[in-house]
Structures are given as structure tokens and as C-alpha cells.
Amino acid sequence: MATLDLDEELLKDEELVANIKNLDHSIVDIEALLESRMNVDYNSLSMEDKIKHDLLIAFTLNSLYWVYLRLGGIDPTTHSIKRELDRIKSTMDMAKGAMAKKNMLRVDKKAAERFIDNALWTPEDKKRRSQNMEKPNKKIKFDENGDPSK
């Protein structure tokens, strides 16, 4: 009879009932997410998508285990799951850095060398260039018929 009174008392606590309903909805959402990710054809994924998939599954399962420990009254900060979650987070950061590096803009080295060479000219370079270049803008004289004369 005492347990019946306790159950009725707990059902009257609106905040507790709301939290339990929220937990139930969250569990359903997590199940749907995991089910959708587990049904993916892993071999057809690109390397980048495989990395994202593996990290998502590992982080989700370890986070769920963290919650399980918390619900069981065990302090997860002293458990080995803490190190595992930290390792997964550092791997996520490394993967994010590698993916960002892949999408970075590349420098055209030959064009950069040309810009630098032209920007850092010296008077000697100017003399060398003027000697190598033929002067194309010579004055051309024309005769009475309009033909160029030499």
C-alpha cells in the first residue's frame, strides 16, 4: 500500500511528469537517429562521410552510456567513459581540421612567383628587358599611294 501512495504522489508532481515525458521523447528521437544511421550502406559512403558516420555513432553511444551511468547514480567523471569521450572529441576536432584543410583555397605558385618577380624589379632588370625587347612602335612613313616606305 505504501508503494501505491508513492506512485500517486509522484504522478501529482507535474515537473517530474514533464521531465519523464521529455526524456521519453528524447529517447524516441535518439532511436530514430541511430536507426537511420545504422541503415546506411556504409560501403557506398565517401571517406569523409565514413569518418562523420563513425564519429557520430561512437559519440552517441558513449554519451548514452554516460547518461546510463548518471541514471544509475555513478559519477561518470571518475569513470573511464570520460577519457573515451575526450578522445572522441579530440578526434572530431582533428577530422574537422582535415576536412577544412581539404577545402582550403590553394595558391598558384607560378602566378605568385610572377607577381613577386614583377613587383621586385631592379634597374638592372629594366636595362636587360629593354635590351631584349625590340621597339615595336617605330614611326612608319608612307608614300603618296599610302604604301609604307622603308
Short mmCIF file of C-alpha atoms in Angstrom, two decimals:
data_model
loop_
_atom_site.label_atom_id
_atom_site.label_comp_id
_atom_site.label_asym_id
_atom_site.label_seq_id
_atom_site.Cartn_x
_atom_site.Cartn_y
_atom_site.Cartn_z
CA MET A 1 0.00 0.00 0.00
CA ALA A 2 2.93 2.34 0.66
CA THR A 3 4.19 1.96 -2.91
CA LEU A 4 0.76 2.88 -4.27
CA ASP A 5 0.79 6.09 -2.26
CA LEU A 6 4.29 6.87 -3.51
CA ASP A 7 3.25 6.31 -7.15
CA GLU A 8 0.21 8.57 -6.74
CA GLU A 9 2.38 11.18 -5.07
CA LEU A 10 4.93 11.07 -7.90
CA LEU A 11 2.19 11.33 -10.55
CA LYS A 12 0.94 14.52 -8.88
CA ASP A 13 4.36 16.15 -9.29
CA GLU A 14 3.86 17.96 -12.61
CA GLU A 15 7.54 18.87 -13.06
CA LEU A 16 8.62 15.23 -12.68
CA VAL A 17 5.96 14.03 -15.11
CA ALA A 18 7.02 16.69 -17.65
CA ASN A 19 10.68 15.67 -17.30
CA ILE A 20 9.83 12.00 -17.80
CA LYS A 21 7.77 12.80 -20.90
CA ASN A 22 10.66 14.92 -22.23
CA LEU A 23 13.05 12.03 -21.59
CA ASP A 24 10.73 9.62 -23.39
CA HIS A 25 10.52 11.93 -26.45
CA SER A 26 14.31 12.33 -26.45
CA ILE A 27 14.80 8.56 -26.36
CA VAL A 28 12.46 8.13 -29.31
CA ASP A 29 14.39 10.81 -31.25
CA ILE A 30 17.73 9.16 -30.47
CA GLU A 31 16.41 5.76 -31.51
CA ALA A 32 15.20 7.22 -34.82
CA LEU A 33 18.58 8.90 -35.42
CA LEU A 34 20.56 5.76 -34.66
CA GLU A 35 18.25 3.59 -36.73
CA SER A 36 18.55 5.91 -39.73
CA ARG A 37 22.36 6.00 -39.43
CA MET A 38 22.66 2.23 -39.00
CA ASN A 39 20.59 1.56 -42.14
CA VAL A 40 23.04 3.46 -44.36
CA ASP A 41 25.06 1.44 -46.89
CA TYR A 42 28.48 2.03 -45.33
CA ASN A 43 30.49 0.84 -48.35
CA SER A 44 28.85 3.37 -50.66
CA LEU A 45 29.86 6.34 -48.46
CA SER A 46 32.78 8.57 -49.31
CA MET A 47 35.76 8.62 -46.94
CA GLU A 48 34.61 11.94 -45.46
CA ASP A 49 31.10 10.58 -44.86
CA LYS A 50 32.51 7.39 -43.31
CA ILE A 51 34.51 9.47 -40.83
CA LYS A 52 31.46 11.54 -39.93
CA HIS A 53 29.34 8.39 -39.59
CA ASP A 54 31.85 6.62 -37.34
CA LEU A 55 32.35 9.65 -35.11
CA LEU A 56 28.61 10.22 -34.78
CA ILE A 57 27.95 6.61 -33.78
CA ALA A 58 30.88 6.50 -31.33
CA PHE A 59 29.98 9.81 -29.69
CA THR A 60 26.28 8.96 -29.47
CA LEU A 61 26.82 5.55 -27.89
CA ASN A 62 29.37 6.85 -25.40
CA SER A 63 27.09 9.76 -24.49
CA LEU A 64 24.22 7.33 -23.92
CA TYR A 65 26.46 5.27 -21.66
CA TRP A 66 27.32 8.49 -19.77
CA VAL A 67 23.60 9.10 -19.24
CA TYR A 68 23.13 5.47 -18.16
CA LEU A 69 25.83 5.89 -15.52
CA ARG A 70 24.27 9.15 -14.31
CA LEU A 71 20.86 7.47 -14.01
CA GLY A 72 22.47 4.61 -12.08
CA GLY A 73 23.91 7.02 -9.55
CA ILE A 74 27.53 6.59 -10.69
CA ASP A 75 29.71 9.66 -11.19
CA PRO A 76 30.85 9.41 -14.86
CA THR A 77 33.62 11.98 -14.37
CA THR A 78 35.59 9.38 -12.41
CA HIS A 79 34.72 6.59 -14.85
CA SER A 80 36.80 5.64 -17.92
CA ILE A 81 33.96 6.87 -20.16
CA LYS A 82 35.20 10.43 -19.54
CA ARG A 83 38.56 9.66 -21.20
CA GLU A 84 36.81 7.93 -24.07
CA LEU A 85 34.53 10.92 -24.71
CA ASP A 86 37.53 13.27 -24.57
CA ARG A 87 39.35 11.07 -27.08
CA ILE A 88 36.37 11.10 -29.43
CA LYS A 89 36.08 14.90 -29.13
CA SER A 90 39.77 15.36 -30.00
CA THR A 91 39.32 13.02 -32.97
CA MET A 92 36.34 15.10 -34.09
CA ASP A 93 38.49 18.24 -33.93
CA MET A 94 41.24 16.55 -35.96
CA ALA A 95 38.72 15.38 -38.57
CA LYS A 96 37.20 18.85 -38.77
CA GLY A 97 40.66 20.35 -39.29
CA ALA A 98 41.49 17.83 -42.01
CA MET A 99 38.21 18.50 -43.81
CA ALA A 100 38.76 22.25 -43.58
CA LYS A 101 42.29 21.82 -44.93
CA LYS A 102 40.92 19.84 -47.87
CA ASN A 103 38.52 22.65 -48.77
CA MET A 104 41.08 25.44 -48.35
CA LEU A 105 41.97 27.65 -51.28
CA ARG A 106 45.26 26.79 -52.93
CA VAL A 107 47.91 29.26 -54.05
CA ASP A 108 49.02 29.15 -57.67
CA LYS A 109 52.77 29.15 -57.04
CA LYS A 110 53.80 30.06 -60.58
CA ALA A 111 51.47 33.06 -60.65
CA ALA A 112 52.72 34.16 -57.21
CA GLU A 113 56.32 33.96 -58.43
CA ARG A 114 55.45 36.11 -61.43
CA PHE A 115 53.80 38.72 -59.19
CA ILE A 116 56.81 38.82 -56.90
CA ASP A 117 59.32 38.96 -59.75
CA ASN A 118 57.49 41.87 -61.36
CA ALA A 119 57.00 43.71 -58.07
CA LEU A 120 60.64 43.43 -57.00
CA TRP A 121 62.39 44.79 -60.08
CA THR A 122 65.75 46.49 -60.06
CA PRO A 123 67.18 48.99 -62.53
CA GLU A 124 69.41 46.22 -63.92
CA ASP A 125 66.32 44.20 -64.77
CA LYS A 126 64.91 47.20 -66.59
CA LYS A 127 68.08 47.52 -68.67
CA ARG A 128 68.05 43.80 -69.50
CA ARG A 129 64.42 43.93 -70.51
CA SER A 130 64.88 46.97 -72.70
CA GLN A 131 67.81 45.32 -74.50
CA ASN A 132 65.83 42.13 -75.12
CA MET A 133 62.74 43.90 -76.36
CA GLU A 134 62.51 45.16 -79.89
CA LYS A 135 60.86 48.54 -80.15
CA PRO A 136 57.61 47.84 -81.96
CA ASN A 137 56.42 51.46 -82.04
CA LYS A 138 58.65 52.81 -84.83
CA LYS A 139 57.36 55.61 -86.96
CA ILE A 140 56.32 54.38 -90.35
CA LYS A 141 56.45 56.74 -93.31
CA PHE A 142 54.00 56.38 -96.16
CA ASP A 143 54.45 57.39 -99.79
CA GLU A 144 51.86 59.21 -101.96
CA ASN A 145 49.93 55.98 -102.66
CA GLY A 146 49.58 55.16 -98.94
CA ASP A 147 52.06 52.30 -99.05
CA PRO A 148 54.58 52.08 -96.23
CA SER A 149 58.07 53.02 -97.36
CA LYS A 150 61.19 51.56 -95.92
#
